[in-house]
XYZ file of C-alpha atoms in Angstrom:
599
model
C -90.023 -24.073 0.885
C -91.525 -26.681 -1.254
C -92.211 -30.613 -1.827
C -90.172 -32.154 -4.949
C -90.839 -35.220 -4.298
C -93.585 -37.410 -2.869
C -94.132 -41.418 -2.476
C -97.786 -40.861 -2.418
C -98.716 -37.752 -4.932
C -102.948 -38.442 -4.116
C -102.110 -37.887 -0.250
C -102.163 -34.052 -0.289
C -103.818 -33.010 3.323
C -102.018 -30.410 4.781
C -98.903 -31.115 7.974
C -100.486 -31.779 11.144
C -97.579 -32.034 13.097
C -94.369 -30.047 12.690
C -90.792 -30.755 14.252
C -87.034 -29.377 13.286
C -84.173 -30.462 13.540
C -80.423 -30.545 12.515
C -80.599 -33.175 10.423
C -83.114 -36.055 9.371
C -81.867 -39.630 9.525
C -84.899 -41.635 7.463
C -84.008 -46.004 8.201
C -82.662 -46.653 11.851
C -80.240 -49.854 10.536
C -76.834 -49.745 11.519
C -75.715 -46.468 8.830
C -78.857 -44.566 10.014
C -77.807 -45.138 14.035
C -74.077 -44.956 13.170
C -75.228 -41.093 11.384
C -77.218 -40.236 14.062
C -74.976 -40.723 16.474
C -72.195 -39.171 14.892
C -74.092 -36.019 14.471
C -75.294 -35.840 18.007
C -72.112 -36.581 18.924
C -70.999 -33.172 17.236
C -73.580 -31.702 19.204
C -76.785 -31.371 16.308
C -80.007 -32.388 16.855
C -81.467 -35.494 14.756
C -84.689 -37.176 14.663
C -84.368 -40.432 12.712
C -87.735 -41.653 11.073
C -88.228 -45.366 11.077
C -91.298 -47.131 8.932
C -91.660 -50.103 11.219
C -92.926 -50.007 14.316
C -89.656 -50.285 15.492
C -86.181 -49.496 15.051
C -82.900 -51.647 13.501
C -83.879 -52.427 10.086
C -82.330 -55.452 8.008
C -79.117 -54.976 10.459
C -81.461 -56.193 13.305
C -81.757 -59.326 11.490
C -77.919 -59.303 10.023
C -74.848 -61.134 11.609
C -73.826 -57.955 12.856
C -70.123 -58.559 10.874
C -67.778 -55.611 9.736
C -65.433 -56.164 7.098
C -62.440 -53.807 8.643
C -59.183 -54.643 7.015
C -56.663 -52.801 9.989
C -59.220 -52.760 12.679
C -57.957 -51.427 16.110
C -58.818 -55.539 17.593
C -56.783 -56.928 14.597
C -53.367 -53.613 14.894
C -53.408 -54.585 18.748
C -52.806 -58.287 18.166
C -50.443 -57.300 15.943
C -52.169 -58.299 12.804
C -53.344 -55.469 11.453
C -51.667 -56.075 7.557
C -51.109 -53.241 5.061
C -53.486 -51.501 2.253
C -51.290 -53.253 -0.131
C -52.384 -56.399 0.877
C -56.265 -55.195 1.090
C -56.207 -53.692 -2.283
C -54.566 -56.368 -3.899
C -56.880 -59.037 -2.101
C -60.061 -56.802 -4.115
C -58.247 -56.660 -7.119
C -58.150 -60.438 -7.165
C -61.801 -60.590 -6.129
C -63.413 -57.398 -8.166
C -61.203 -58.110 -11.434
C -62.107 -55.224 -14.057
C -64.708 -54.069 -11.737
C -61.448 -52.823 -10.051
C -60.520 -50.976 -12.560
C -63.899 -48.881 -13.803
C -63.389 -45.413 -12.763
C -63.732 -43.721 -9.744
C -63.797 -47.688 -7.748
C -60.417 -47.913 -6.580
C -60.507 -44.578 -5.223
C -63.561 -45.338 -3.409
C -62.242 -48.077 -1.626
C -59.148 -46.355 -0.693
C -61.463 -43.850 1.220
C -63.562 -46.751 3.140
C -60.384 -49.177 3.234
C -58.834 -45.720 4.712
C -61.417 -44.260 6.949
C -63.467 -47.203 8.421
C -60.374 -48.256 11.203
C -60.779 -44.596 12.478
C -64.851 -45.375 12.947
C -64.322 -47.988 14.690
C -61.799 -46.195 16.573
C -64.422 -43.547 17.140
C -67.243 -45.992 18.368
C -64.294 -47.522 21.162
C -62.991 -44.177 21.954
C -66.365 -42.086 22.150
C -69.423 -44.092 22.970
C -70.348 -47.924 24.559
C -70.505 -49.674 21.271
C -67.823 -52.843 20.951
C -66.465 -55.400 18.874
C -65.151 -58.262 19.642
C -62.089 -59.910 16.560
C -63.162 -62.127 14.405
C -59.277 -63.870 14.267
C -60.901 -66.932 13.004
C -63.226 -65.234 10.659
C -61.550 -66.066 7.355
C -62.459 -64.070 3.571
C -64.586 -65.638 1.444
C -62.375 -66.103 -1.512
C -59.333 -68.227 -0.090
C -57.868 -69.617 -3.831
C -56.778 -65.003 -4.224
C -52.623 -65.799 -2.596
C -54.321 -62.079 -1.276
C -56.826 -63.502 1.359
C -56.587 -63.848 4.814
C -57.124 -66.468 7.405
C -58.845 -63.750 10.054
C -58.792 -60.429 11.733
C -60.072 -58.952 9.098
C -63.455 -58.602 10.332
C -65.270 -57.592 13.461
C -68.340 -58.814 15.282
C -70.620 -56.675 17.137
C -69.597 -57.362 21.063
C -72.900 -59.244 23.206
C -75.210 -56.939 24.818
C -77.364 -57.275 27.252
C -80.896 -55.840 26.489
C -81.640 -54.646 30.211
C -79.206 -51.587 29.502
C -82.380 -50.020 27.238
C -85.212 -50.545 30.126
C -88.647 -50.369 28.421
C -86.766 -49.260 24.861
C -85.406 -52.630 24.688
C -89.203 -53.481 23.184
C -88.689 -50.538 20.367
C -85.937 -52.829 18.697
C -86.170 -54.929 16.049
C -85.984 -59.265 16.145
C -84.508 -60.991 14.725
C -85.313 -63.677 11.349
C -87.342 -65.865 14.607
C -86.291 -69.023 12.821
C -82.867 -68.056 13.081
C -83.110 -68.203 16.904
C -83.837 -70.856 19.152
C -87.004 -70.221 20.333
C -86.184 -66.267 20.499
C -82.515 -67.142 22.062
C -79.946 -65.426 20.136
C -77.110 -68.020 18.704
C -73.528 -65.870 17.452
C -72.292 -68.358 14.241
C -68.938 -69.561 15.135
C -67.856 -70.663 18.870
C -71.337 -69.858 20.176
C -73.136 -71.797 17.314
C -71.250 -74.609 17.501
C -71.038 -75.186 21.399
C -74.542 -75.821 20.823
C -74.316 -78.438 17.896
C -72.050 -79.655 19.955
C -73.548 -80.241 22.956
C -73.961 -84.592 23.134
C -69.988 -84.362 22.438
C -68.279 -81.916 24.357
C -68.296 -80.955 28.114
C -67.064 -78.002 27.340
C -69.942 -77.084 25.265
C -72.741 -78.810 27.126
C -71.482 -75.909 29.835
C -71.737 -73.082 27.693
C -74.597 -74.184 25.911
C -76.247 -74.048 29.533
C -75.378 -71.799 30.710
C -76.619 -69.870 28.435
C -79.720 -71.781 28.158
C -80.210 -71.308 31.751
C -79.869 -67.597 31.335
C -82.672 -67.404 28.792
C -84.882 -69.073 31.231
C -84.033 -66.613 34.139
C -84.942 -64.070 31.273
C -88.038 -65.447 30.553
C -89.478 -65.798 33.893
C -88.202 -62.428 34.452
C -88.746 -59.686 31.397
C -90.235 -62.516 29.160
C -88.138 -62.514 26.259
C -84.005 -62.613 25.926
C -81.918 -59.850 26.890
C -79.073 -61.721 25.856
C -78.956 -59.859 22.364
C -76.081 -60.742 19.796
C -74.659 -60.318 16.252
C -76.570 -57.561 14.438
C -79.486 -57.558 16.946
C -76.452 -56.647 19.106
C -75.759 -53.567 17.451
C -78.296 -52.123 16.914
C -78.977 -52.164 20.626
C -75.956 -50.685 20.907
C -75.898 -47.904 18.557
C -79.814 -47.184 19.581
C -78.440 -47.037 23.008
C -75.644 -44.621 22.619
C -78.027 -42.090 20.133
C -80.487 -42.074 22.818
C -77.987 -40.908 25.515
C -77.639 -38.484 23.175
C -80.789 -36.756 22.345
C -82.085 -38.395 19.654
C -85.485 -38.554 18.726
C -86.418 -41.710 17.333
C -90.214 -42.003 15.121
C -90.820 -44.887 14.629
C -94.273 -46.161 12.100
C -93.081 -42.484 10.281
C -92.195 -43.590 6.786
C -90.516 -40.015 4.863
C -92.940 -39.852 2.145
C -91.496 -36.155 0.890
C -88.381 -33.925 0.185
C -88.718 -30.330 0.716
C -86.155 -28.190 -0.706
C -85.203 -24.566 -0.038
C -84.192 -23.046 -2.992
C -81.365 -25.688 -4.282
C -81.218 -27.296 -0.062
C -82.623 -30.236 0.948
C -84.330 -28.672 3.808
C -86.448 -31.502 5.494
C -88.946 -33.835 4.650
C -93.127 -35.281 5.503
C -93.579 -38.067 7.531
C -96.831 -39.833 7.351
C -97.122 -42.062 10.734
C -100.594 -43.086 10.967
C -102.019 -40.059 12.853
C -101.773 -38.119 9.713
C -98.309 -35.691 8.153
C -95.356 -34.562 10.454
C -93.325 -31.627 8.274
C -90.132 -32.163 9.747
C -87.855 -28.960 9.341
C -83.696 -30.541 9.049
C -81.603 -27.392 9.032
C -78.248 -28.903 7.783
C -79.409 -31.961 6.123
C -81.162 -35.073 5.329
C -79.518 -38.448 5.447
C -81.684 -41.363 3.425
C -80.580 -44.890 5.198
C -84.131 -46.601 4.089
C -82.481 -50.177 3.191
C -82.881 -50.475 -0.445
C -84.983 -51.832 -2.520
C -85.051 -55.569 -2.229
C -88.959 -55.403 -1.541
C -89.855 -53.022 -4.257
C -91.449 -54.849 -6.772
C -90.608 -52.868 -9.899
C -86.880 -52.434 -9.602
C -86.854 -56.383 -8.771
C -88.497 -56.290 -12.511
C -86.138 -54.241 -13.929
C -82.894 -55.407 -12.704
C -83.158 -59.296 -11.568
C -82.961 -61.334 -14.703
C -85.068 -64.524 -12.941
C -88.244 -61.873 -11.636
C -87.759 -60.878 -15.253
C -88.121 -64.573 -16.366
C -90.741 -65.762 -13.717
C -89.216 -67.081 -10.488
C -90.580 -64.442 -7.290
C -87.570 -63.288 -5.527
C -87.421 -64.194 -1.439
C -85.100 -61.855 0.416
C -84.598 -61.837 4.042
C -84.172 -58.261 4.129
C -86.579 -56.033 6.347
C -89.779 -55.837 4.224
C -90.354 -52.144 4.845
C -87.293 -52.038 2.329
C -89.021 -50.941 -0.735
C -86.993 -48.103 -2.233
C -88.168 -44.982 -0.971
C -84.460 -44.224 -0.149
C -83.789 -44.593 -4.412
C -87.291 -42.690 -5.357
C -86.438 -39.460 -3.141
C -83.305 -39.243 -4.343
C -84.430 -39.874 -8.123
C -86.327 -36.913 -7.596
C -84.525 -34.349 -6.503
C -81.967 -34.801 -9.039
C -79.567 -38.131 -7.746
C -79.178 -40.899 -9.926
C -79.852 -44.883 -9.827
C -76.496 -46.454 -10.518
C -77.451 -49.928 -11.981
C -73.888 -50.644 -13.437
C -73.494 -53.195 -10.638
C -71.909 -56.141 -11.836
C -74.822 -57.095 -9.595
C -77.873 -55.777 -7.996
C -78.090 -57.503 -5.203
C -76.599 -59.522 -2.523
C -77.501 -63.473 -3.147
C -78.285 -65.752 -0.664
C -80.017 -68.965 -0.967
C -83.592 -69.064 0.585
C -86.640 -71.123 2.138
C -90.098 -70.365 2.261
C -91.384 -70.768 6.031
C -94.868 -70.787 6.392
C -96.288 -68.740 9.106
C -99.028 -69.375 11.368
C -100.862 -66.587 9.697
C -100.244 -67.909 6.797
C -97.758 -65.838 5.230
C -94.590 -67.837 4.016
C -91.527 -66.292 5.857
C -87.718 -66.009 4.311
C -85.169 -68.552 5.807
C -81.596 -67.259 4.290
C -79.396 -70.471 4.429
C -76.191 -68.857 5.068
C -74.718 -72.126 7.151
C -75.568 -75.891 7.245
C -74.849 -76.091 3.438
C -70.736 -76.315 4.041
C -71.365 -79.293 7.208
C -70.550 -82.453 5.980
C -73.594 -84.776 4.466
C -75.679 -81.976 3.222
C -75.808 -81.393 -1.349
C -77.949 -79.214 -3.467
C -79.349 -80.151 -6.012
C -81.527 -78.728 -9.398
C -84.434 -80.278 -10.723
C -82.467 -83.392 -12.669
C -81.220 -84.290 -9.377
C -77.495 -83.163 -10.093
C -75.658 -81.111 -7.993
C -74.397 -77.404 -9.589
C -72.551 -75.987 -7.002
C -69.612 -76.177 -4.381
C -72.043 -75.874 -1.880
C -69.227 -74.684 0.406
C -68.961 -71.321 -1.337
C -70.245 -67.879 0.014
C -74.166 -67.597 -0.087
C -73.485 -64.835 -2.939
C -71.702 -67.093 -5.287
C -74.283 -70.435 -4.467
C -76.934 -68.188 -6.051
C -74.783 -66.634 -9.160
C -74.054 -70.477 -9.813
C -78.032 -71.702 -10.048
C -78.561 -68.425 -11.948
C -76.032 -69.986 -14.401
C -77.277 -73.100 -14.666
C -81.370 -72.563 -14.595
C -82.736 -72.881 -18.204
C -85.019 -70.469 -19.987
C -88.223 -70.881 -18.896
C -87.997 -72.927 -15.826
C -87.837 -71.766 -12.648
C -85.497 -70.840 -10.643
C -84.766 -73.440 -7.619
C -82.808 -76.190 -6.063
C -83.020 -78.570 -3.425
C -80.960 -79.434 -0.236
C -79.878 -83.049 0.144
C -79.446 -84.605 3.743
C -79.632 -88.079 5.420
C -80.954 -88.280 9.179
C -77.730 -88.238 11.464
C -77.497 -84.798 9.234
C -80.577 -83.382 10.306
C -80.491 -84.502 13.383
C -76.726 -82.979 14.331
C -77.538 -79.859 12.887
C -81.040 -79.254 11.320
C -81.630 -78.586 7.820
C -82.853 -74.939 6.456
C -85.488 -73.415 9.478
C -85.783 -76.951 11.099
C -83.981 -77.327 14.238
C -81.407 -80.415 15.108
C -82.748 -83.630 17.693
C -84.134 -83.148 20.392
C -86.214 -80.675 18.640
C -88.924 -82.553 16.612
C -89.326 -82.601 12.583
C -93.192 -83.259 12.614
C -95.182 -80.063 12.092
C -92.306 -79.224 9.438
C -93.362 -82.435 7.406
C -97.031 -82.141 7.714
C -96.720 -77.861 6.407
C -94.721 -79.453 3.673
C -91.423 -77.509 4.709
C -89.476 -79.942 5.025
C -89.775 -83.322 2.193
C -88.615 -87.234 3.374
C -88.634 -90.455 1.946
C -87.335 -93.963 3.159
C -85.212 -94.008 0.093
C -84.042 -91.460 -2.432
C -86.462 -92.490 -4.956
C -88.876 -92.218 -3.184
C -87.718 -88.146 -1.812
C -87.226 -87.325 -5.312
C -90.487 -88.174 -5.883
C -92.000 -85.956 -2.859
C -89.960 -83.004 -4.550
C -90.429 -83.465 -8.069
C -87.052 -84.178 -8.757
C -85.652 -86.409 -11.272
C -84.644 -89.719 -9.353
C -82.275 -91.772 -11.516
C -80.431 -88.350 -11.175
C -80.137 -88.016 -7.703
C -79.029 -91.612 -6.921
C -76.522 -91.592 -9.411
C -75.541 -87.996 -7.822
C -75.514 -88.945 -4.100
C -73.442 -92.628 -5.430
C -70.884 -90.125 -6.658
C -70.581 -88.288 -4.328
C -70.799 -90.924 -1.404
C -67.849 -92.382 -3.449
C -65.937 -89.705 -2.533
C -67.086 -88.763 0.841
C -65.799 -92.333 2.073
C -62.329 -90.988 1.620
C -63.156 -87.443 2.445
C -63.203 -85.221 -0.976
C -64.869 -83.574 -3.630
C -63.927 -84.598 -7.409
C -66.614 -82.669 -8.852
C -66.435 -79.395 -6.731
C -63.686 -79.484 -4.631
C -65.340 -78.618 -1.330
C -63.812 -77.961 1.563
C -60.473 -76.348 -0.665
C -60.515 -73.329 1.445
C -60.386 -71.705 5.235
C -63.631 -69.927 4.561
C -65.381 -73.538 3.663
C -63.585 -75.340 6.080
C -64.841 -72.771 8.755
C -68.175 -73.820 8.121
C -68.211 -77.047 8.264
C -67.538 -79.101 11.170
C -63.889 -78.946 12.812
C -65.019 -82.395 14.789
C -65.501 -84.124 12.003
C -62.200 -85.977 9.644
C -60.339 -85.535 7.795
C -62.703 -82.941 5.701
C -65.024 -80.906 7.896
C -67.253 -80.163 5.056
C -67.446 -83.771 3.169
C -69.775 -86.890 4.522
C -71.364 -89.483 2.933
C -75.335 -89.444 2.857
C -76.356 -93.021 3.640
C -78.766 -93.541 6.097
C -82.441 -93.535 5.687
C -85.444 -91.571 6.091
C -83.813 -88.954 3.349
C -84.772 -84.809 3.763
C -84.838 -82.423 1.456
C -85.823 -78.522 1.695
C -86.543 -76.492 -1.239
C -84.417 -73.210 -2.068
C -84.754 -70.192 -4.123
C -83.266 -66.804 -5.089
C -83.174 -64.624 -2.110
C -80.723 -61.831 -1.377
C -79.659 -60.115 2.119
C -80.089 -56.636 0.838
C -79.561 -54.698 -2.479
C -75.664 -52.954 -4.516
C -77.678 -50.736 -6.795
C -78.284 -47.221 -5.508
C -77.530 -43.855 -5.572
C -74.504 -42.437 -6.857
C -72.608 -41.028 -4.086
C -69.623 -38.616 -3.519
C -66.660 -39.248 -1.300
C -68.890 -38.322 1.930
C -71.916 -40.222 0.761
C -73.280 -36.431 -0.563
C -76.423 -37.661 -3.524
C -74.677 -36.575 -7.104
C -77.293 -36.014 -9.634
C -76.697 -36.014 -13.570
C -73.681 -33.534 -13.980
C -71.860 -35.182 -10.778
C -72.392 -32.506 -7.983
C -74.015 -33.153 -4.908
C -77.585 -32.290 -4.185
C -77.224 -29.725 -1.566
C -78.768 -31.403 1.959
C -78.789 -35.204 0.991
C -76.644 -37.640 1.753
C -77.337 -41.312 1.068
C -75.838 -44.205 2.926
C -76.048 -48.264 4.135
C -77.922 -49.685 0.672
C -79.528 -46.662 -0.595
C -76.127 -46.057 -1.588
C -74.787 -47.756 -4.755
C -72.243 -50.317 -2.955
C -68.286 -49.769 -3.535
C -67.572 -53.515 -3.943
C -69.513 -52.635 -7.166
C -71.697 -56.322 -6.960
C -68.642 -58.524 -6.014
C -68.780 -60.623 -2.491
C -65.008 -60.275 -1.147
C -66.588 -61.444 2.342
C -68.430 -61.659 5.026
C -69.361 -57.627 6.128
C -69.180 -55.624 2.972
C -72.203 -54.539 3.590
C -72.462 -53.148 7.302
C -69.043 -52.180 7.307
C -69.242 -49.127 4.402
C -72.846 -48.525 5.748
C -71.746 -47.424 8.896
C -68.501 -46.009 7.505
C -69.821 -43.848 4.659
C -72.646 -42.919 7.862
C -70.009 -41.904 10.103
C -68.517 -39.392 7.273
C -71.703 -38.171 6.046
C -72.528 -36.799 9.350
C -69.174 -35.891 9.748
C -69.160 -33.581 6.717
C -72.962 -32.177 7.691
C -71.047 -31.099 10.880
C -68.285 -29.563 9.685
C -70.418 -27.743 7.710
C -73.094 -26.937 9.852
C -69.546 -24.941 12.192
C -69.201 -23.167 9.256
C -72.444 -21.395 8.886
C -74.367 -20.368 11.870
C -74.864 -22.094 15.231
C -77.052 -25.384 15.185
C -80.003 -26.101 17.181
C -78.987 -27.496 20.328
C -81.201 -30.903 21.214
C -82.789 -28.914 23.899
C -84.551 -26.839 21.064
C -85.625 -29.749 19.081
C -89.702 -29.251 19.099
C -93.029 -30.534 17.859
C -95.252 -28.623 17.637
C -99.132 -29.427 17.250
C -100.635 -27.184 14.687
């Protein structure tokens, strides 16, 4: 056996330790954990090597949603729909992308297998999901868009089930929690926002806060996991039950070949190199390349034009899987319509001096906020999906100009909904004003001056917007015109849950810049996530899932959950394929035979 790729070729130290398994998984996001769980359930021994100090990757920061039409929850409720309807919606959204070679086949593979993946989790494990009965598809202008039931979200998870192991699970982005308490978009978050206006909402939020206080006293942190945090915890818990071994702070640096087959890899923990022999396969699930400057420069037009990229993905996602795959013959598919899952992001100053990303996913659709460019003009329907908001900003940014915009609101808005990382009343705003994250002006002219926005343009824009908003309409961009937009608005605000005037001083603004939730460009793969070479043949023993695999939606964004849904489905398919091939060869190592030896 010999090493064939190395992300750090100058490091020639021999392996200090060795370990053996049937399957080596690089990365511990939902894709990697799903693959590990499925392989272990089939009786294979599994090692999960995670680059970060804790488990979860970008998945732990995510909303925990999966777009799975025909999911078990919807079928039981009588809302399953048909394959023809799902494909019709995807044809509408993907357009010509749908008809590219092999795309419809990959989509059919996903649509036919994703519900079975959820059936497996529901019947064989303790990983549970709740139906997105009121979670509309992103593009409600399509007659085939659904107003709900095509998505599922991870059920809340009690972190106490993990015991001390819960400290090994990565946390969500701190600013997207309430002092460390996970909040679920939709009913849960809306209850907190409406706590001063609704008795049921007050009761709900009070109960959660009381439990949070008890957790802080007893455990030092919240044990009420929601969203992607809950998904990762549930998957990790099931992996541990089946003997999966986790090696954190252990990036995969080298793939090892035995003849033509990938037979393991070299890990690089702080203690020294660890050689892993994987008898049946290596699965790449390292999270794509959102923090890889070289690939950003090659594939992100705004980076080439001089605007830095600010991804909300886990900082350890630096393209390791793509690089490893390329060096053994794999091909990175860059022909997608968009290379990343774009999202508007603001930069939050940290106490350590570093800037942290805050993805603006929700408040843009609330009534009483607009997005403007430096000329003070609106450029988009702010309630559109985050991916489309960024595409609109790219389109209006002039060559040589910084790609940026400002979210502008008034005092009642920020007091009720907050703005970006700034929480609503009763949380103070002084710190955000002092560190420069939040800008304030007693007048719109003063706010424009503080932000470097054209004052005349901003005043005129707000006047025109307010004229429409007085009647609950938006004649410029038709905000609030689809079920998705209205679902993200404020149902208690009439007549349009997405539109309200911006009138009461002081006025506030936060700057947004190009960001992403992850990447779409990735390794070309086969029906079960086999990495393909230049001739379209599988590289024996090597698989790529999650954002290391080229996105099956080809850079389009039909609905929330189109990242985690395929990630977990193809992780499941890859592990099943590996288990099938293992059964056709020799007897795999059992979990008890997995060993870790010091040379």
